Short mmCIF file of C-alpha atoms and ligand atoms in Angstrom, two decimals:
data_model
loop_
_atom_site.label_atom_id
_atom_site.label_comp_id
_atom_site.label_asym_id
_atom_site.label_seq_id
_atom_site.Cartn_x
_atom_site.Cartn_y
_atom_site.Cartn_z
CA MET J 1 -13.83 -30.24 -24.67
CA THR J 2 -15.27 -33.40 -23.12
CA MET J 3 -14.20 -33.99 -19.51
CA THR J 4 -15.21 -37.63 -19.23
CA GLY J 5 -12.86 -40.61 -19.21
CA GLU J 6 -13.25 -43.96 -20.97
CA MET J 7 -16.14 -45.17 -18.76
CA GLY J 8 -18.11 -41.96 -19.32
CA VAL J 9 -17.32 -40.79 -15.75
CA GLU J 10 -16.15 -37.20 -15.15
CA ASP J 11 -12.37 -37.25 -14.92
CA PRO J 12 -10.84 -34.73 -12.47
CA ALA J 13 -7.38 -35.19 -14.04
CA MET J 14 -8.71 -33.97 -17.39
CA ARG J 15 -10.29 -30.93 -15.77
CA ARG J 16 -7.04 -30.30 -13.91
CA ALA J 17 -5.04 -30.45 -17.13
CA ALA J 18 -7.48 -28.02 -18.79
CA MET J 19 -7.19 -25.62 -15.83
CA VAL J 20 -3.39 -25.72 -15.98
CA SER J 21 -3.37 -25.04 -19.74
CA GLU J 22 -5.52 -22.00 -19.11
CA LEU J 23 -3.31 -20.81 -16.22
CA ARG J 24 -0.24 -21.21 -18.43
CA GLU J 25 -1.71 -18.63 -20.80
CA ASP J 26 -1.36 -15.78 -18.34
CA VAL J 27 0.13 -16.68 -14.96
CA ILE J 28 2.02 -19.94 -14.76
CA VAL J 29 5.51 -19.61 -16.21
CA SER J 30 7.55 -22.16 -14.23
CA GLU J 31 7.41 -25.90 -14.80
CA ALA J 32 7.51 -26.53 -11.04
CA VAL J 33 4.31 -24.54 -10.42
CA ALA J 34 2.59 -26.19 -13.41
CA ALA J 35 3.59 -29.65 -12.12
CA ALA J 36 2.23 -28.86 -8.64
CA PHE J 37 -1.15 -27.79 -10.07
CA LEU J 38 -1.24 -30.90 -12.29
CA THR J 39 -0.46 -33.17 -9.35
CA VAL J 40 -2.57 -31.96 -6.41
CA PRO J 41 -6.20 -33.17 -6.60
CA ARG J 42 -8.03 -29.87 -5.91
CA HIS J 43 -11.40 -31.65 -5.68
CA VAL J 44 -10.26 -33.52 -2.54
CA PHE J 45 -10.06 -30.10 -0.81
CA ALA J 46 -13.49 -29.06 -2.05
CA GLU J 47 -15.82 -31.55 -0.44
CA GLY J 48 -19.28 -31.52 -2.03
CA GLU J 49 -18.46 -28.99 -4.77
CA PRO J 50 -19.16 -29.74 -8.46
CA LEU J 51 -15.99 -30.47 -10.47
CA GLU J 52 -16.82 -27.68 -12.88
CA ALA J 53 -16.56 -25.10 -10.08
CA VAL J 54 -13.55 -26.81 -8.46
CA TYR J 55 -11.50 -26.63 -11.66
CA ASP J 56 -12.65 -23.18 -12.78
CA SER J 57 -9.49 -21.15 -12.24
CA ASN J 58 -11.33 -18.00 -11.18
CA THR J 59 -13.75 -19.52 -8.67
CA PRO J 60 -12.98 -19.50 -4.94
CA LEU J 61 -14.73 -22.25 -2.97
CA VAL J 62 -16.25 -20.75 0.15
CA THR J 63 -15.94 -23.06 3.16
CA LYS J 64 -17.33 -20.83 5.94
CA VAL J 65 -19.50 -17.70 6.13
CA ASP J 66 -20.39 -15.35 8.99
CA SER J 67 -23.92 -14.66 10.28
CA ARG J 68 -24.50 -12.16 7.42
CA GLY J 69 -23.31 -14.54 4.72
CA ALA J 70 -19.88 -12.92 4.16
CA ALA J 71 -17.04 -15.37 3.48
CA LEU J 72 -14.77 -16.09 6.46
CA SER J 73 -12.83 -18.87 4.78
CA SER J 74 -12.39 -20.34 1.33
CA VAL J 75 -10.13 -22.41 -0.84
CA SER J 76 -8.93 -19.46 -2.91
CA ALA J 77 -9.32 -19.27 -6.68
CA ALA J 78 -6.58 -21.21 -8.45
CA HIS J 79 -5.66 -18.11 -10.47
CA ILE J 80 -4.59 -16.00 -7.47
CA GLN J 81 -2.89 -19.04 -5.91
CA ALA J 82 -0.83 -19.47 -9.08
CA VAL J 83 0.02 -15.76 -9.12
CA MET J 84 1.22 -15.86 -5.51
CA LEU J 85 3.20 -19.07 -5.91
CA GLU J 86 4.94 -17.78 -9.04
CA ARG J 87 5.86 -14.57 -7.23
CA ALA J 88 7.00 -16.44 -4.14
CA GLY J 89 9.67 -18.36 -6.07
CA ILE J 90 9.51 -21.40 -3.78
CA GLU J 91 12.39 -23.87 -4.28
CA PRO J 92 12.99 -27.46 -3.21
CA GLY J 93 14.16 -27.75 0.40
CA MET J 94 12.66 -24.43 1.55
CA ARG J 95 10.78 -23.91 4.80
CA VAL J 96 7.45 -22.20 4.14
CA LEU J 97 4.77 -20.71 6.38
CA GLU J 98 1.27 -20.32 4.95
CA ILE J 99 -1.03 -17.93 6.85
CA GLY J 100 -4.68 -18.97 6.43
CA SER J 101 -5.40 -22.63 5.75
CA GLY J 102 -7.57 -24.37 3.20
CA GLY J 103 -5.35 -27.38 2.64
CA TYR J 104 -5.05 -27.11 -1.14
CA ASN J 105 -2.55 -24.27 -1.32
CA ALA J 106 -0.44 -25.93 1.39
CA ALA J 107 -0.40 -29.12 -0.69
CA LEU J 108 0.79 -27.12 -3.74
CA ILE J 109 3.57 -25.66 -1.57
CA ALA J 110 4.45 -29.17 -0.33
CA GLU J 111 4.93 -30.22 -3.97
CA LEU J 112 7.21 -27.21 -4.56
CA VAL J 113 9.43 -27.70 -1.49
CA GLY J 114 9.62 -31.49 -1.97
CA PRO J 115 10.54 -34.04 0.70
CA GLU J 116 13.52 -31.99 1.98
CA GLY J 117 11.44 -28.90 2.67
CA SER J 118 8.73 -28.20 5.23
CA VAL J 119 5.30 -26.56 5.17
CA THR J 120 3.51 -25.07 8.16
CA SER J 121 0.02 -23.66 7.73
CA VAL J 122 -1.69 -21.61 10.44
CA ASP J 123 -5.37 -20.72 10.83
CA ILE J 124 -7.26 -19.00 13.63
CA ASP J 125 -10.37 -21.14 13.17
CA GLU J 126 -10.46 -24.61 14.76
CA GLU J 127 -13.05 -25.87 12.24
CA ILE J 128 -10.92 -24.78 9.29
CA VAL J 129 -7.83 -26.36 10.86
CA ALA J 130 -9.67 -29.68 11.30
CA ARG J 131 -10.98 -29.54 7.73
CA ALA J 132 -7.56 -28.71 6.28
CA ARG J 133 -5.88 -31.55 8.21
CA ARG J 134 -8.54 -34.02 7.07
CA CYS J 135 -8.29 -33.01 3.40
CA LEU J 136 -4.48 -32.97 3.46
CA ARG J 137 -4.41 -36.51 4.90
CA SER J 138 -6.94 -37.76 2.30
CA ALA J 139 -4.84 -36.29 -0.51
CA GLY J 140 -1.60 -37.80 0.85
CA TYR J 141 -0.06 -34.61 2.32
CA GLY J 142 -0.14 -35.58 6.00
CA ARG J 143 3.38 -34.12 6.36
CA VAL J 144 2.02 -30.55 6.15
CA ARG J 145 1.71 -29.15 9.70
CA VAL J 146 -1.54 -27.31 10.36
CA VAL J 147 -1.45 -25.18 13.50
CA ARG J 148 -4.34 -23.36 15.17
CA ALA J 149 -3.27 -19.87 16.25
CA ASP J 150 -3.76 -16.17 15.57
CA ALA J 151 -1.12 -15.51 12.90
CA GLU J 152 -0.38 -12.12 14.46
CA HIS J 153 2.42 -13.95 16.29
CA GLY J 154 3.47 -16.16 13.38
CA VAL J 155 4.46 -19.72 14.29
CA PRO J 156 7.77 -19.28 16.15
CA GLU J 157 8.23 -23.02 16.88
CA HIS J 158 9.07 -23.79 13.24
CA ALA J 159 10.78 -20.51 12.22
CA PRO J 160 12.77 -19.27 10.39
CA TYR J 161 10.91 -19.45 7.09
CA ASP J 162 12.37 -18.89 3.64
CA ARG J 163 8.93 -17.88 2.43
CA ILE J 164 5.73 -16.67 4.10
CA ILE J 165 2.58 -16.76 1.98
CA VAL J 166 -0.30 -14.79 3.50
CA THR J 167 -3.67 -15.91 2.15
CA VAL J 168 -5.87 -13.59 4.20
CA GLY J 169 -6.35 -9.84 3.81
CA ALA J 170 -3.83 -7.96 5.99
CA TRP J 171 -3.85 -4.31 7.02
CA ASP J 172 -0.43 -4.43 8.64
CA ILE J 173 2.71 -6.57 8.87
CA PRO J 174 3.22 -7.70 12.46
CA PRO J 175 6.83 -7.82 13.71
CA ALA J 176 6.63 -11.63 14.04
CA TRP J 177 6.28 -12.07 10.27
CA ILE J 178 9.47 -10.13 9.56
CA ASN J 179 11.38 -11.61 12.49
CA GLN J 180 10.44 -15.16 11.47
CA LEU J 181 11.60 -14.67 7.87
CA SER J 182 15.11 -15.88 7.14
CA GLY J 183 17.72 -13.23 6.29
CA ARG J 184 17.02 -13.31 2.55
CA GLY J 185 13.43 -14.46 2.91
CA ARG J 186 10.39 -13.33 0.96
CA ILE J 187 6.81 -12.68 2.02
CA VAL J 188 3.85 -12.52 -0.35
CA VAL J 189 0.99 -10.66 1.29
CA PRO J 190 -2.33 -9.08 0.25
CA LEU J 191 -1.78 -5.75 2.03
CA ARG J 192 -4.33 -3.00 2.43
CA PHE J 193 -3.25 0.63 2.51
CA ALA J 194 -4.92 3.89 1.45
CA GLY J 195 -8.19 2.00 1.02
CA LEU J 196 -6.77 -0.39 -1.61
CA SER J 197 -5.49 -3.97 -1.42
CA ARG J 198 -2.44 -5.07 -3.37
CA CYS J 199 -0.90 -8.53 -3.33
CA ILE J 200 2.78 -7.70 -2.81
CA ALA J 201 5.87 -9.91 -2.97
CA PHE J 202 8.36 -8.32 -0.58
CA ASP J 203 12.01 -9.29 -0.10
CA ARG J 204 13.46 -8.88 3.36
CA VAL J 205 16.32 -6.39 3.20
CA GLY J 206 17.73 -6.08 6.72
CA THR J 207 14.69 -5.35 8.83
CA ARG J 208 12.69 -3.63 6.09
CA LEU J 209 10.65 -5.20 3.29
CA VAL J 210 11.10 -4.05 -0.32
CA SER J 211 8.62 -4.94 -3.06
CA ARG J 212 9.79 -6.96 -6.04
CA SER J 213 6.30 -7.12 -7.62
CA TYR J 214 2.67 -6.43 -6.84
CA CYS J 215 -0.76 -6.97 -8.40
CA LEU J 216 -4.47 -6.85 -7.63
CA GLY J 217 -5.76 -9.59 -5.36
CA GLY J 218 -8.48 -9.67 -2.71
CA PHE J 219 -8.84 -12.08 0.19
CA VAL J 220 -11.22 -12.65 3.11
CA PRO J 221 -10.46 -10.20 5.94
CA MET J 222 -8.09 -10.91 8.81
CA GLN J 223 -9.64 -11.88 12.14
CA GLY J 224 -8.03 -11.76 15.59
CA GLN J 225 -5.55 -9.07 16.64
CA GLY J 226 -4.92 -7.92 13.08
CA THR J 227 -8.61 -7.10 12.38
CA PHE J 228 -9.18 -3.74 10.70
CA THR J 229 -12.17 -1.72 9.56
CA ASP J 230 -12.39 1.25 7.25
CA THR J 231 -14.10 4.45 8.41
CA VAL J 232 -17.25 5.24 6.46
CA VAL J 233 -18.54 8.83 6.58
CA PRO J 234 -22.12 9.15 5.26
CA VAL J 235 -22.64 12.26 3.10
CA THR J 236 -26.22 11.64 2.00
CA GLY J 237 -28.54 8.65 2.50
CA ASP J 238 -26.98 7.00 -0.54
CA ALA J 239 -23.45 8.38 -0.81
CA ALA J 240 -20.53 7.99 1.59
CA LEU J 241 -16.78 8.56 1.81
CA ARG J 242 -14.59 5.67 2.93
CA VAL J 243 -11.18 6.32 4.47
CA ASP J 244 -8.38 4.18 5.83
CA GLY J 245 -8.02 5.77 9.27
CA PRO J 246 -10.07 8.14 11.41
CA ASP J 247 -12.64 10.57 9.97
CA PRO J 248 -10.54 13.62 9.03
CA GLY J 249 -13.53 15.93 9.56
CA PHE J 250 -15.02 16.30 6.07
CA ASP J 251 -17.35 19.27 5.54
CA VAL J 252 -20.34 16.98 5.10
CA PRO J 253 -23.11 19.64 4.64
CA ALA J 254 -21.02 21.37 1.92
CA LEU J 255 -20.26 18.07 0.18
CA ARG J 256 -23.95 17.17 0.30
CA ARG J 257 -24.78 20.44 -1.48
CA ALA J 258 -22.00 19.79 -4.01
CA ILE J 259 -23.31 16.32 -4.89
CA HIS J 260 -26.61 17.75 -6.04
CA GLY J 261 -25.13 20.93 -7.51
CA ARG J 262 -23.54 21.57 -10.91
CA ARG J 263 -21.07 19.03 -12.29
CA ILE J 264 -18.23 19.91 -14.67
CA ALA J 265 -16.30 17.55 -16.96
CA ARG J 266 -12.65 18.21 -17.86
CA TRP J 267 -10.37 16.09 -20.08
CA SER J 268 -6.67 15.37 -19.65
CA GLY J 269 -5.56 14.82 -23.25
CA ALA J 270 -3.68 11.81 -21.81
CA ALA J 271 -4.25 8.09 -22.27
CA PHE J 272 -6.52 6.16 -19.96
CA ASP J 273 -5.05 2.70 -19.32
CA LEU J 274 -4.37 0.16 -16.52
CA PRO J 275 -6.98 1.65 -14.14
CA ASP J 276 -5.67 -0.24 -11.11
CA GLU J 277 -2.19 1.22 -11.57
CA LEU J 278 -3.57 4.70 -12.18
CA GLU J 279 -5.67 4.41 -9.03
CA LEU J 280 -2.63 3.42 -6.97
CA PHE J 281 -0.83 6.50 -8.29
CA VAL J 282 -3.75 8.77 -7.38
CA VAL J 283 -4.26 7.42 -3.85
CA THR J 284 -0.55 7.67 -3.08
CA SER J 285 -0.33 11.24 -4.35
CA GLY J 286 -1.50 12.95 -1.18
CA PRO J 287 -2.06 12.38 2.49
CA LEU J 288 -5.76 11.64 2.19
CA VAL J 289 -7.54 10.38 -0.92
CA PRO J 290 -10.85 8.84 0.15
CA PHE J 291 -13.15 6.61 -1.88
CA LEU J 292 -16.61 7.77 -2.87
CA HIS J 293 -19.30 5.10 -2.78
CA ALA J 294 -22.81 5.85 -4.00
CA SER J 295 -25.95 3.92 -4.84
CA GLN J 296 -27.18 2.88 -8.26
CA ALA J 297 -30.07 5.31 -7.69
CA LEU J 298 -27.67 8.29 -7.92
CA VAL J 299 -26.18 6.82 -11.09
CA ASP J 300 -29.66 6.38 -12.57
CA GLN J 301 -30.42 10.03 -11.74
CA GLY J 302 -27.34 11.07 -13.72
CA VAL J 303 -25.53 12.46 -10.64
CA PHE J 304 -22.60 10.03 -10.85
CA THR J 305 -21.02 7.58 -13.29
CA PRO J 306 -21.29 3.84 -12.50
CA ALA J 307 -17.69 3.78 -11.14
CA VAL J 308 -18.90 5.13 -7.80
CA THR J 309 -21.01 2.04 -7.09
CA VAL J 310 -17.78 0.08 -6.49
CA GLY J 311 -15.86 3.06 -5.06
CA ALA J 312 -13.95 5.80 -6.87
CA ALA J 313 -10.86 7.59 -5.54
CA VAL J 314 -11.78 11.25 -4.99
CA LEU J 315 -9.82 14.41 -4.34
CA VAL J 316 -11.74 16.45 -1.77
CA GLU J 317 -11.15 20.15 -1.11
CA ALA J 318 -13.50 21.45 1.60
CA GLY J 319 -16.93 21.36 -0.08
CA SER J 320 -15.71 20.34 -3.55
CA PHE J 321 -14.55 17.04 -4.99
CA ALA J 322 -13.47 15.34 -8.22
CA TYR J 323 -13.19 11.76 -9.45
CA ARG J 324 -11.88 10.29 -12.68
CA THR J 325 -13.70 9.09 -15.75
CA LYS J 326 -12.82 8.21 -19.37
CA ARG J 327 -14.02 8.68 -22.94
CA GLY J 328 -13.16 7.16 -26.29
CA ASN J 329 -10.37 9.04 -28.09
CA GLU J 330 -8.29 7.52 -30.90
CA ASP J 331 -5.65 10.25 -30.48
CA THR J 332 -4.77 8.94 -27.00
CA GLY J 333 -4.65 5.27 -27.96
CA GLY J 334 -8.38 4.49 -27.67
CA TRP J 335 -9.27 6.03 -24.32
CA GLU J 336 -8.65 9.40 -22.70
CA SER J 337 -8.85 10.07 -18.97
CA GLY J 338 -10.78 12.94 -17.49
CA VAL J 339 -12.58 14.07 -14.37
CA TYR J 340 -16.00 15.05 -13.14
CA ALA J 341 -15.96 17.66 -10.40
CA HIS J 342 -18.64 19.16 -8.14
CA GLY J 343 -18.73 22.14 -5.76
CA PRO J 344 -17.64 25.78 -5.60
CA ASN J 345 -13.95 24.90 -6.20
CA ALA J 346 -14.71 22.33 -8.91
CA GLU J 347 -12.28 23.94 -11.40
CA ASP J 348 -9.35 23.81 -8.95
CA VAL J 349 -9.90 20.30 -7.74
CA ALA J 350 -10.48 19.08 -11.32
CA GLU J 351 -7.18 20.67 -12.38
CA ARG J 352 -5.34 18.97 -9.52
CA TYR J 353 -6.77 15.60 -10.55
CA LEU J 354 -5.97 16.20 -14.24
CA ASP J 355 -2.38 16.96 -13.30
CA LEU J 356 -2.13 13.53 -11.63
CA LEU J 357 -3.70 11.79 -14.63
CA ARG J 358 -1.21 13.46 -16.99
CA ARG J 359 1.80 12.75 -14.77
CA TRP J 360 0.85 9.09 -14.51
CA ALA J 361 0.33 8.73 -18.26
CA ALA J 362 3.63 10.48 -19.02
CA GLY J 363 5.85 8.81 -16.43
CA TYR J 364 4.38 5.66 -14.93
CA ARG J 365 2.00 4.11 -17.44
CA ARG J 366 3.17 0.55 -17.01
CA ARG J 367 2.45 -2.31 -14.66
CA GLY J 368 4.38 -2.45 -11.41
CA ALA J 369 5.92 1.05 -11.64
CA ALA J 370 5.66 1.77 -7.90
CA ARG J 371 8.22 0.80 -5.28
CA ILE J 372 6.49 -0.27 -2.07
CA GLU J 373 8.38 -0.68 1.20
CA TYR J 374 7.41 -1.67 4.70
CA ILE J 375 9.50 -0.12 7.43
CA PRO J 376 8.96 -1.54 10.91
CA GLY J 377 8.42 0.95 13.70
CA ASP J 378 11.32 -0.26 15.84
CA GLY J 379 13.59 2.41 14.36
CA ASP J 380 16.05 -0.04 12.71
CA GLY J 381 14.60 0.11 9.20
CA GLY J 382 15.73 3.64 8.33
CA THR J 383 13.70 6.57 7.03
CA PRO J 384 10.68 5.90 4.80
CA ARG J 385 10.83 7.32 1.25
CA GLY J 386 7.87 8.82 -0.63
CA TRP J 387 4.20 8.68 0.32
CA CYS J 388 3.64 7.06 3.74
CA ALA J 389 0.76 5.24 5.43
CA PRO J 390 1.30 4.81 9.15
CA LYS J 391 0.37 1.37 10.46
CA ARG J 392 0.22 -0.08 13.98
CA HIS J 393 3.64 -1.72 13.68
CA GLY J 394 5.40 0.39 11.06
CA VAL J 395 4.93 2.39 7.87
CA VAL J 396 4.03 1.49 4.28
CA ALA J 397 5.98 3.79 1.95
CA VAL J 398 5.25 4.10 -1.76
CA SER J 399 7.50 5.90 -4.22
CA TRP J 400 7.36 6.26 -8.01
CA PRO J 401 10.96 6.06 -9.24
C1 LIG H 501 -8.83 -17.51 2.02
S1 LIG H 501 -8.71 -18.55 3.42
C2 LIG H 501 -7.22 -19.45 3.18
C3 LIG H 501 -7.10 -20.13 1.85
C4 LIG H 501 -6.10 -21.22 1.78
N1 LIG H 501 -4.75 -20.81 2.01
C5 LIG H 501 -6.19 -22.04 0.49
O1 LIG H 501 -5.74 -23.17 0.48
O2 LIG H 501 -6.73 -21.59 -0.50
C6 LIG H 501 -8.26 -17.42 4.71
C7 LIG H 501 -8.15 -18.06 6.08
O3 LIG H 501 -7.52 -17.14 6.95
C8 LIG H 501 -7.96 -17.45 8.25
N2 LIG H 501 -7.62 -16.33 9.15
C9 LIG H 501 -8.27 -15.15 9.32
N3 LIG H 501 -7.65 -14.41 10.25
C10 LIG H 501 -6.60 -15.14 10.70
C11 LIG H 501 -5.60 -14.92 11.68
N4 LIG H 501 -5.53 -13.80 12.39
N5 LIG H 501 -4.68 -15.89 11.89
C12 LIG H 501 -4.72 -17.06 11.17
N6 LIG H 501 -5.67 -17.31 10.25
C13 LIG H 501 -6.58 -16.37 10.01
C14 LIG H 501 -9.44 -17.70 8.08
O4 LIG H 501 -9.95 -18.48 9.14
C15 LIG H 501 -9.48 -18.41 6.73
O5 LIG H 501 -9.57 -19.79 6.88
#
């Protein structure tokens, strides 16, 4: 499709329309969200970026990096913004807090709440705040408030909020976010637990939060008081276990021997499907399911499958471990799940993993099957149900109804 107007000049409105048509194919369902994306000039918030990148729905536009080149701030990809806005269900007249500023997403929210509503955006970084204010003014959204603060404390001056949209990776939900939500408010937050991040839309129910939907979605990490880091336990020079919490005391010498020892393969006879959902089921099946990360060199040597280069959920039993794999099988709908296991107890740990794979395929093989709750630690939210991850300010509880 040509993206030039009558004078042969690239036309951002045409690119915008093309991006919205594409987003309508899988994420945008409401006319209000489509209209917001058609109206807000994304390129005004992406100074110096080529229009092709600006209007590519899957491309985030990095606006600041740290000394090692890792992104500290970006205008997020339009795709995840559309997902979050659809799940937020923002209506005209609402009061909305956006955590993490880029300007563009706040302008989309301003379109959704209309002149009767209000939008406050907060960012910890003065440079990002100045940039967001400048871009918002240029695009005609000077009414969006951009505040510089650590979002750990929310923005109490303009609370309560009907919606809070968190656009930075969070490891916990500080009390301020719940307290500043209105009684029937909703928060959409990319929350990390058990080594995974899920973008969750939570409804406030009393003082607890109950998920109404969740999906994959990664963001730049939180800075300030909410900063978090995973624990990485090296096993060999090119393989490590990553855990969310302190090192539980793995038997590293035994695991090192297991890596280079015999490997067994076992098959579940069950379908392999929706790997992100299956992974969530596995990591919330026990108190500690770490991720195994290994180098391409170990894959090339035939020790591991390529999945470990990005991290594979592993069941560890002393000096033995297992992780999942798949193979083609028409009898199970195209793919069948299975496991590779190493170590003296490889048979046992493989069997435990296979049991999880079969249970998931039989009972939960659909998107969004888990119920995720956040129960604040002040004692008012009641008793957590199911698998629990303790956080600084409360507990994430996951159950599989
Ligand atoms: C992905 S960007 C925000 C994207 C933006 N909402 C947009 O329009 O696409 C994440 C932002 O979160 C900010 N941030 C990180 N930690 C923060 C904290 N503790 N409080 C407030 N902002 C924070 C970063 O400075 C960064 O600008």
